[in-house]
Amino acid sequence: MNTSNHVYLSARACRWWYVPAVIAGLLSGCVDDATAPALRPAGDLASVTTGSDEPAGPDLVVPPRFDLDLDVAGSLKPGHPIHLSVRGSAHYATEDVQVRLILPEVAAAKRSNWEVVKVPVGEELQPEMSIRKSFQNGERFHGKVTVTIPEPGYYHLIATIIQRSEERTVDDRGHVVGSGAGRDVWLWIDEHGGRMTDQFDPSLFPAGTRAVRGPRGSEKKAPRIRDGDAVITCSITPEFGEVSYSVATSGCPLPPDSTKIGITPPPAPNATTAATVTYNDMGAGGVTRSLSGARLLWTVRNSTTGATVTTGSGYTGASGTGPVIDCMGATSERLIEVIVQTVNPRTEVINYTSPLPDRTRVGTFFGACGGNIALAAQSEQAHLFMNVNKNYDAHQRVFGSVPTTMRAGMYPQSGYGSRYDWGARDVRIEPGWNHIWGEQGVMVVTHEWGHLWQDQYLFKSPDTNGLRRFYNGSCPNPHPPGEYTNFGCALGEAFADWYAVVLRESDLPGWRTDLETNRLFEFYCGSKCTDDGSVVQGAVHALLWDMYDANGNEQHDRIQVPAQTITNSIKDCQVSANRVDYYGFTGIDHLIWCMERRFPYQVTLRKNNGVDTVATFFNTRSRNAWANDARGVPVANFSDDFRRLWLVNLYSERPYVGRTGGIFRTATPIPDDPIITDPIEPAPRDPTCTLRFGCPVSY
């Protein structure tokens, strides 16, 4: 093989999850710019304020389910064979897995024998290779295929491995495992030998060609990849009446019989153009999506002198198409530059892994002004932007007006992972398939923005009523949702989980099930868990969810209140140890007291043996930190249904579930010392039971 005319390239799907900073440095080659500055240059759209404290550690750890590598070999010339290979392994047994290798523009062209190249939006195309099977833990796979691309141009190559079955997997620490992996590259096919690029690079196109995905076409010829060329209507007025006809944007030629009706040629009309922006959804196997809500900036220039003719801006609609642009001249006389930015009046996504000065830029075009411009956006940045826009709409629907612009930044790998830094204006999303794509990608950005909203708009950061008083660097590193942490960490993380599922319930079916079934708490300490769930994120988020949801299938869940009622209580709750000095609550026990307005620490339970037992709860809090009074917005004032709910979710106390009447009776408040003890001798316990897995409880 003549290496001067061939390429052999290997593109590895980097396993981005939380690693020490030293390893992060070794992996820095997997991002575009590992040394990108943490702050935006002066004059940019917005600056980023970094909290004064270093993060305690990774927030949402997402262990990868799969590894994936992509290899490309060949000269990358039109009509020459290109050898493609995907290989990898499964880290966890998975019942149904699909591996796909697809060239979207090639698949679209094949539909019409390369007459029209129209990539459909929201539709799966025929892959070059597909594997559908189950995988065992550690099982490897390797698939190969050879393709030819008959025409020069720029083609997207996408490899994905995605879990199609619904099983929910957690690792041995309780982290929810991701659902896929992927890698995408662009193939520049050229008569003189092509190349592979990580991103769409408009600078590769020679003068006189449109910088669009798919087969190359000249500026004077409408590209074959389109959603439809812009069309103008030409009108002339001969002596026998007006004649109208439609033509493409190259001008208004006379109708064939014009000489017979004695008319003179009309002046050439101005050409018009419109840009349609799409990206490929790796979480759906490479399906093409419209990029809506993105800002377009355009400059129309004189094609001879380069002088600016006009400028403008607008936003893409639901179909990804922007407003019609008047070229103010014929196509042959005008060039246009269009820049796509992931920003609008409500949301902003900034790509700090990009070397471009404008880090909101997600796509660009420079070429002839006329017809439809098909723009390919950088997929990760575009998809993150779409998720942030959906979060804005959902927050507005559930909680009312969003108090600020929703901002997210794509940052280089740091070793700390995706997170919200106290006081920052954006949430930090670091590279990784499971932090951008699929259900976990939705969860990561929404969870982190839940932290920001909680900190800055429910707790009024940075004063002492902010999220800092909960965390104060005390969240363990890491902190899986099923593990024991502390009051502050459990409540702060649980709120962010709950916020995410409330906003994006239909996009987070796995997480919704986790909250509904209290799965992560019971996973860690067992289905008979009697340990203190007030310091377990998984138990607290289940309680918040059951307060909000409308599920009537759980006998213990008879509470349903609006999400705003819960957040109003969170915002206004204060407690006092001496009934004089009130301060912000610091755990779920304090919040429960604000919500139910009765002594929360001791409860009289009637067991199945008919004997009343006084039990003390929230025993992980020191007694000198217990509150004796509370005030704020009550949610379920003196409600047995609410008491039943938190006893089940936080302590798995299930006596009398489904019966009516006084189920749980509040013990009369007493001095802190002595504490009421259980008058009944405890039943003998299994000597093998542990704090981690819980002990059986007899009723």
Coordinates of C-alpha atoms in Angstrom, one line a residue, residues 187-649:
L187 CA -14.7 11.8 5.7
W188 CA -13.4 14.3 3.1
I189 CA -13.6 12.4 -0.2
D190 CA -11.4 13.9 -2.9
E191 CA -9.9 12.9 -6.2
H192 CA -6.4 13.7 -4.9
G193 CA -6.9 11.7 -1.7
G194 CA -9.0 12.6 1.2
R195 CA -8.8 12.9 4.9
M196 CA -10.7 12.3 8.2
T197 CA -11.6 15.1 10.5
D198 CA -13.2 15.1 14.0
Q199 CA -15.5 18.0 13.1
F200 CA -17.1 19.5 10.0
D201 CA -14.4 21.8 8.6
P202 CA -15.6 24.3 6.0
S203 CA -12.1 25.4 5.2
L204 CA -11.6 22.1 3.2
F205 CA -13.9 23.2 0.4
P206 CA -12.2 24.7 -2.6
A207 CA -13.4 28.1 -4.0
G208 CA -16.5 27.8 -6.1
T209 CA -18.2 25.0 -4.1
R210 CA -20.8 25.1 -1.4
A211 CA -19.6 24.1 2.0
V212 CA -22.4 21.7 2.7
R213 CA -22.5 18.0 3.8
G214 CA -22.8 15.4 1.1
P215 CA -21.6 15.4 -2.5
R216 CA -19.8 18.6 -3.7
G217 CA -21.7 21.0 -6.0
S218 CA -20.8 24.3 -7.5
E219 CA -22.2 27.6 -6.3
K220 CA -24.0 28.1 -9.5
K221 CA -25.8 24.8 -9.2
A222 CA -28.3 24.1 -6.5
P223 CA -26.9 21.5 -4.1
R224 CA -28.5 18.1 -4.1
I225 CA -28.7 18.0 -0.3
R226 CA -31.5 20.3 0.6
D227 CA -34.9 20.7 2.1
G228 CA -36.1 22.6 -1.0
D229 CA -34.5 25.6 -2.8
A230 CA -35.8 29.1 -2.1
V231 CA -38.2 30.0 -4.9
I232 CA -39.2 33.4 -6.2
T233 CA -42.2 34.4 -8.3
C234 CA -41.6 36.4 -11.4
S235 CA -44.3 38.7 -12.8
I236 CA -44.4 40.5 -16.1
T237 CA -47.2 42.7 -17.5
P238 CA -47.6 42.3 -21.2
E239 CA -50.3 44.1 -23.1
F240 CA -52.7 41.2 -22.8
G241 CA -52.5 40.9 -19.0
E242 CA -50.1 39.9 -16.2
V243 CA -48.3 36.6 -16.4
S244 CA -46.7 35.0 -13.3
Y245 CA -44.4 32.0 -13.1
S246 CA -42.0 30.5 -10.5
V247 CA -38.3 29.8 -11.0
A248 CA -35.3 29.0 -8.9
T249 CA -33.2 31.9 -7.5
S250 CA -30.9 32.3 -10.5
G251 CA -33.2 35.1 -11.9
C252 CA -36.3 35.6 -14.0
P253 CA -35.8 34.5 -17.6
L254 CA -38.5 35.3 -20.0
P255 CA -41.2 32.7 -20.7
P256 CA -40.7 30.8 -23.9
D257 CA -43.4 32.7 -25.8
S258 CA -42.3 36.2 -24.6
T259 CA -41.4 37.4 -28.1
K260 CA -44.8 36.7 -29.3
I261 CA -46.5 38.9 -26.8
G262 CA -44.2 41.8 -27.3
I263 CA -42.7 42.4 -23.8
T264 CA -39.2 43.5 -22.7
P265 CA -37.1 41.5 -20.2
P266 CA -37.8 42.4 -16.6
P267 CA -34.9 43.3 -14.3
A268 CA -33.3 40.3 -12.5
P269 CA -34.8 40.0 -9.1
N270 CA -32.9 39.7 -5.9
A271 CA -32.0 36.1 -4.9
T272 CA -33.1 34.8 -1.6
T273 CA -31.7 32.1 0.7
A274 CA -32.5 30.3 3.9
A275 CA -30.4 28.1 6.1
T276 CA -31.5 24.8 7.6
V277 CA -29.4 23.5 10.5
T278 CA -29.3 19.9 11.5
Y279 CA -27.2 17.6 13.7
N280 CA -26.9 13.9 14.3
D281 CA -28.3 12.4 17.5
M282 CA -25.7 9.9 18.7
G283 CA -28.1 8.7 21.4
A284 CA -30.6 7.6 18.7
G285 CA -28.0 5.8 16.6
G286 CA -27.2 8.9 14.4
V287 CA -30.7 10.0 13.5
T288 CA -30.7 13.5 12.0
R289 CA -32.4 16.2 14.2
S290 CA -33.4 19.8 13.5
L291 CA -31.5 22.4 15.5
S292 CA -34.2 24.8 16.6
G293 CA -33.9 28.0 18.6
A294 CA -30.3 28.7 17.4
R295 CA -29.2 32.2 16.5
L296 CA -28.1 32.9 12.9
L297 CA -25.8 35.8 12.0
W298 CA -25.3 36.5 8.3
T299 CA -23.3 38.9 6.2
V300 CA -24.0 39.3 2.4
R301 CA -21.1 40.5 0.4
N302 CA -20.4 41.6 -3.2
S303 CA -18.9 38.6 -4.8
T304 CA -16.5 40.8 -6.8
T305 CA -15.3 43.4 -4.3
G306 CA -16.0 41.6 -1.1
A307 CA -17.8 44.7 0.3
T308 CA -20.5 44.1 2.8
V309 CA -24.0 44.5 1.2
T310 CA -26.2 43.8 4.3
T311 CA -26.1 42.0 7.6
G312 CA -28.8 40.5 9.8
S313 CA -29.7 37.9 12.4
G314 CA -32.6 35.6 13.3
Y315 CA -33.4 32.3 14.9
T316 CA -34.1 28.9 13.6
G317 CA -37.6 27.6 13.9
A318 CA -38.9 24.1 14.9
S319 CA -37.7 22.7 11.6
G320 CA -34.3 24.1 12.0
T321 CA -34.8 26.7 9.2
G322 CA -34.1 30.3 9.7
P323 CA -35.8 33.4 8.2
V324 CA -35.6 34.1 4.4
I325 CA -32.6 36.3 3.6
D326 CA -32.7 38.8 0.8
C327 CA -29.4 38.6 -1.0
M328 CA -30.0 42.1 -2.5
G329 CA -28.7 41.0 -5.8
A330 CA -28.5 37.9 -8.1
T331 CA -26.9 34.7 -6.9
S332 CA -23.9 35.3 -9.3
E333 CA -23.3 38.6 -7.6
R334 CA -23.5 37.7 -4.0
L335 CA -21.7 35.7 -1.4
I336 CA -23.0 35.0 2.1
E337 CA -21.5 34.0 5.4
V338 CA -23.8 32.4 7.9
I339 CA -22.8 31.7 11.5
V340 CA -24.9 29.4 13.8
Q341 CA -24.7 30.1 17.5
T342 CA -26.1 28.0 20.4
V343 CA -27.6 31.1 22.1
N344 CA -31.0 32.8 22.2
P345 CA -32.7 35.2 24.7
R346 CA -33.4 32.3 27.1
T347 CA -30.5 29.8 26.9
E348 CA -26.8 29.7 26.0
V349 CA -24.3 26.8 25.5
I350 CA -20.6 27.7 25.3
N351 CA -18.1 25.2 24.0
Y352 CA -14.9 25.7 26.0
T353 CA -13.3 22.7 24.2
S354 CA -13.4 24.7 20.9
P355 CA -10.4 26.7 19.8
L356 CA -12.7 29.3 18.2
P357 CA -12.9 32.7 19.8
D358 CA -16.7 32.6 19.6
R359 CA -17.4 29.5 21.6
T360 CA -21.1 29.6 20.9
R361 CA -20.4 28.9 17.2
V362 CA -21.7 25.5 16.3
G363 CA -21.7 25.8 12.5
T364 CA -20.8 28.1 9.6
F365 CA -21.3 28.5 5.9
F366 CA -19.6 30.7 3.3
G367 CA -20.6 30.6 -0.4
A368 CA -23.1 31.7 -2.9
C369 CA -26.2 33.5 -1.7
G370 CA -29.2 31.8 -3.1
G371 CA -31.2 28.6 -2.5
N372 CA -31.4 26.6 0.6
I373 CA -28.2 26.2 2.7
A374 CA -27.9 22.9 4.5
L375 CA -25.8 23.5 7.6
A376 CA -24.3 20.7 9.7
A377 CA -23.9 21.6 13.4
Q378 CA -21.4 20.2 15.8
S379 CA -23.5 17.4 17.3
E380 CA -22.5 17.4 21.0
Q381 CA -22.9 21.2 21.4
A382 CA -26.1 21.2 19.4
H383 CA -27.7 18.4 21.4
L384 CA -26.7 19.9 24.8
F385 CA -28.3 23.2 23.6
M386 CA -31.5 21.4 22.6
N387 CA -31.6 19.8 26.1
V388 CA -31.1 23.1 27.8
N389 CA -33.9 24.7 25.7
K390 CA -36.3 21.8 26.7
N391 CA -35.3 22.4 30.3
Y392 CA -36.2 26.0 30.1
D393 CA -39.6 25.3 28.6
A394 CA -40.3 22.6 31.3
H395 CA -39.2 24.8 34.2
Q396 CA -41.5 27.6 32.9
R397 CA -44.3 25.1 32.7
V398 CA -43.8 23.6 36.1
F399 CA -42.4 26.4 38.3
G400 CA -43.2 29.6 36.4
S401 CA -40.9 32.2 35.1
V402 CA -37.2 31.1 34.8
P403 CA -35.3 33.7 36.9
T404 CA -32.2 33.9 34.6
T405 CA -30.7 32.7 31.3
M406 CA -30.1 29.0 31.4
R407 CA -26.4 28.5 30.7
A408 CA -24.3 25.4 30.2
G409 CA -20.7 25.1 29.2
M410 CA -18.9 22.2 27.6
Y411 CA -15.5 22.1 29.4
P412 CA -12.4 20.1 28.9
Q413 CA -11.8 17.1 31.1
S414 CA -10.7 18.2 34.6
G415 CA -10.9 15.1 36.8
Y416 CA -13.8 16.6 38.7
G417 CA -16.4 15.8 36.1
S418 CA -19.7 17.5 35.2
R419 CA -20.9 19.6 38.0
Y420 CA -22.3 23.0 39.3
D421 CA -19.7 25.1 41.0
W422 CA -21.1 27.3 43.8
G423 CA -22.0 30.8 42.6
A424 CA -21.2 30.0 38.9
R425 CA -23.5 31.4 36.2
D426 CA -23.5 28.1 34.2
V427 CA -23.3 24.4 34.8
R428 CA -20.2 22.5 33.7
I429 CA -20.7 19.6 31.4
E430 CA -17.5 17.6 30.6
P431 CA -17.0 15.4 27.5
G432 CA -18.4 11.9 27.6
W433 CA -21.1 10.0 25.7
N434 CA -23.2 9.5 28.8
H435 CA -22.9 13.1 29.8
I436 CA -24.4 14.4 26.5
W437 CA -26.5 11.6 24.9
G438 CA -29.3 9.3 25.9
E439 CA -31.2 9.4 29.2
Q440 CA -28.1 10.0 31.3
G441 CA -27.2 13.0 29.1
V442 CA -30.7 14.5 29.9
M443 CA -30.2 13.7 33.6
V444 CA -26.7 15.3 33.9
V445 CA -27.4 18.7 32.6
T446 CA -30.9 19.0 34.3
H447 CA -29.6 17.7 37.6
E448 CA -26.7 20.2 37.6
W449 CA -29.0 23.1 36.8
G450 CA -31.3 21.9 39.6
H451 CA -28.3 22.6 41.9
L452 CA -27.8 26.1 40.4
W453 CA -31.5 27.0 40.8
Q454 CA -31.6 25.6 44.3
D455 CA -28.5 27.5 45.4
Q456 CA -29.1 30.9 43.8
Y457 CA -32.9 31.2 43.7
L458 CA -34.3 29.0 46.6
F459 CA -31.4 29.6 49.0
K460 CA -30.2 33.0 48.0
S461 CA -26.5 32.2 47.4
P462 CA -23.9 33.3 48.4
D463 CA -25.3 34.3 51.9
T464 CA -25.5 31.8 54.7
N465 CA -28.9 30.7 53.4
G466 CA -27.3 29.2 50.3
L467 CA -26.5 25.7 49.2
R468 CA -23.0 26.1 50.7
R469 CA -24.4 25.6 54.2
F470 CA -25.7 22.2 53.1
Y471 CA -22.5 21.0 51.4
N472 CA -19.6 23.0 52.9
G473 CA -17.3 20.5 51.2
S474 CA -18.9 17.6 53.0
C475 CA -20.3 15.5 50.1
P476 CA -18.1 12.4 49.9
N477 CA -16.1 11.8 46.8
P478 CA -17.9 10.1 45.1
H479 CA -21.4 10.0 46.5
P480 CA -23.6 7.4 44.8
P481 CA -27.3 7.9 45.3
G482 CA -27.7 4.8 47.4
E483 CA -24.9 5.4 49.9
Y484 CA -25.0 7.0 53.3
T485 CA -23.6 10.5 53.3
N486 CA -25.0 13.2 55.6
F487 CA -28.1 15.4 55.9
G488 CA -26.8 18.2 53.7
C489 CA -25.4 16.1 50.9
A490 CA -28.4 13.8 50.8
L491 CA -30.9 16.6 50.6
G492 CA -29.0 18.7 48.1
E493 CA -28.4 15.8 45.7
A494 CA -32.0 14.5 46.1
F495 CA -33.5 17.8 45.2
A496 CA -31.4 17.9 42.0
D497 CA -32.6 14.4 41.1
W498 CA -36.2 15.3 41.8
Y499 CA -36.0 18.6 39.9
A500 CA -34.6 16.7 36.8
V501 CA -37.4 14.1 36.8
V502 CA -40.1 16.6 37.4
L503 CA -38.9 18.6 34.4
R504 CA -38.1 15.8 32.0
E505 CA -40.2 12.9 33.2
S506 CA -40.9 11.4 29.8
D507 CA -37.2 11.6 28.8
L508 CA -36.1 10.0 32.1
P509 CA -38.1 6.8 32.4
G510 CA -35.3 4.9 34.2
W511 CA -34.8 7.6 36.8
R512 CA -38.5 8.0 37.2
T513 CA -38.8 4.3 38.1
D514 CA -35.9 4.7 40.5
L515 CA -37.6 7.5 42.3
E516 CA -41.0 5.9 42.2
T517 CA -39.8 2.5 43.7
N518 CA -37.1 3.9 46.0
R519 CA -34.9 1.5 44.2
L520 CA -31.5 3.1 44.9
F521 CA -32.0 3.1 48.7
E522 CA -33.3 -0.4 48.7
F523 CA -30.5 -1.5 46.4
Y524 CA -27.9 -0.4 48.9
C525 CA -29.4 -1.5 52.2
G526 CA -31.9 -4.2 51.2
S527 CA -35.7 -4.4 50.8
K528 CA -36.1 -4.7 54.6
C529 CA -34.0 -1.6 55.1
T530 CA -34.5 0.1 58.5
D531 CA -31.4 2.2 58.4
D532 CA -31.6 6.0 58.3
G533 CA -32.7 7.1 54.9
S534 CA -32.5 10.8 55.8
V535 CA -28.8 10.7 55.0
V536 CA -29.3 8.7 51.7
Q537 CA -29.9 10.7 48.5
G538 CA -31.9 7.8 47.0
A539 CA -34.4 7.7 49.9
V540 CA -34.9 11.5 50.0
H541 CA -35.4 11.9 46.3
A542 CA -38.1 9.1 46.5
L543 CA -39.9 11.0 49.2
L544 CA -39.9 14.3 47.3
W545 CA -41.1 12.4 44.2
D546 CA -44.0 10.6 46.0
M547 CA -45.1 14.0 47.4
Y548 CA -45.4 15.3 43.9
D549 CA -46.5 12.3 41.7
A550 CA -50.1 11.2 41.1
N551 CA -49.4 7.5 41.4
G552 CA -52.3 5.7 43.1
N553 CA -50.7 2.2 42.9
E554 CA -48.7 2.5 46.1
Q555 CA -50.7 2.0 49.2
H556 CA -48.4 4.3 51.3
D557 CA -48.6 7.2 48.8
R558 CA -51.7 9.2 49.3
I559 CA -50.0 12.6 49.0
Q560 CA -50.0 14.8 45.9
V561 CA -49.0 18.4 45.9
P562 CA -47.8 20.8 43.2
A563 CA -44.1 21.0 42.6
Q564 CA -44.2 24.7 43.5
T565 CA -45.7 23.9 46.9
I566 CA -42.7 21.8 47.7
T567 CA -40.2 24.4 46.5
N568 CA -42.0 27.2 48.4
S569 CA -41.7 25.1 51.6
I570 CA -38.0 24.6 50.8
K571 CA -37.5 28.3 50.2
D572 CA -39.3 29.5 53.4
C573 CA -38.6 26.7 55.9
Q574 CA -36.7 27.8 59.1
V575 CA -36.2 25.9 62.3
S576 CA -35.2 26.8 65.8
A577 CA -33.5 24.9 68.6
N578 CA -34.6 27.3 71.3
R579 CA -37.8 28.6 69.8
V580 CA -36.2 32.0 69.6
D581 CA -33.4 31.9 67.1
Y582 CA -34.5 30.7 63.7
Y583 CA -32.1 29.6 61.0
G584 CA -32.3 27.8 57.6
F585 CA -33.0 24.1 57.8
T586 CA -30.1 21.7 57.2
G587 CA -31.7 18.3 56.5
I588 CA -34.8 16.4 55.5
D589 CA -35.9 16.1 59.2
H590 CA -36.1 19.8 59.5
L591 CA -37.9 20.2 56.2
I592 CA -40.4 17.5 57.2
W593 CA -41.1 19.4 60.4
C594 CA -41.8 22.6 58.4
M595 CA -44.1 20.6 56.1
E596 CA -46.1 18.6 58.7
R597 CA -45.8 20.9 61.7
R598 CA -45.5 18.2 64.4
F599 CA -42.7 16.7 66.4
P600 CA -40.8 14.6 63.9
Y601 CA -38.2 12.7 65.9
Q602 CA -40.4 10.2 67.8
V603 CA -43.4 8.4 66.6
T604 CA -45.7 5.9 68.3
L605 CA -46.1 2.8 66.0
R606 CA -48.6 0.0 66.6
K607 CA -47.0 -3.2 65.6
N608 CA -48.8 -6.2 64.2
N609 CA -48.7 -7.7 67.7
G610 CA -51.0 -4.9 68.8
V611 CA -48.5 -3.2 71.1
D612 CA -47.6 0.4 70.8
T613 CA -43.9 1.2 70.3
V614 CA -42.3 4.6 70.5
A615 CA -39.5 4.8 67.9
T616 CA -37.0 7.5 67.4
F617 CA -36.1 8.6 63.9
F618 CA -33.5 10.7 62.2
N619 CA -31.0 9.1 64.6
T620 CA -28.0 10.2 62.5
R621 CA -28.4 13.8 63.7
S622 CA -26.9 14.6 67.0
R623 CA -29.6 15.4 69.6
N624 CA -28.1 18.9 70.3
A625 CA -28.8 19.7 66.6
W626 CA -32.4 18.7 66.7
A627 CA -34.8 21.5 66.1
N628 CA -37.7 22.2 68.6
D629 CA -39.8 24.5 66.4
A630 CA -40.3 25.2 62.7
R631 CA -42.0 27.8 60.5
G632 CA -42.6 28.4 56.8
V633 CA -45.0 27.0 54.2
P634 CA -46.7 23.8 55.5
V635 CA -47.3 21.1 52.8
A636 CA -49.3 18.5 54.7
N637 CA -50.2 20.0 58.0
F638 CA -50.6 17.3 60.7
S639 CA -51.2 14.7 58.1
D640 CA -51.1 11.0 58.9
D641 CA -50.7 10.3 55.1
F642 CA -47.6 12.5 55.0
R643 CA -46.2 10.8 58.1
R644 CA -46.8 7.4 56.6
L645 CA -45.0 8.5 53.4
W646 CA -41.8 9.6 55.0
L647 CA -41.7 6.6 57.4
V648 CA -42.0 4.2 54.4
N649 CA -39.5 6.1 52.1

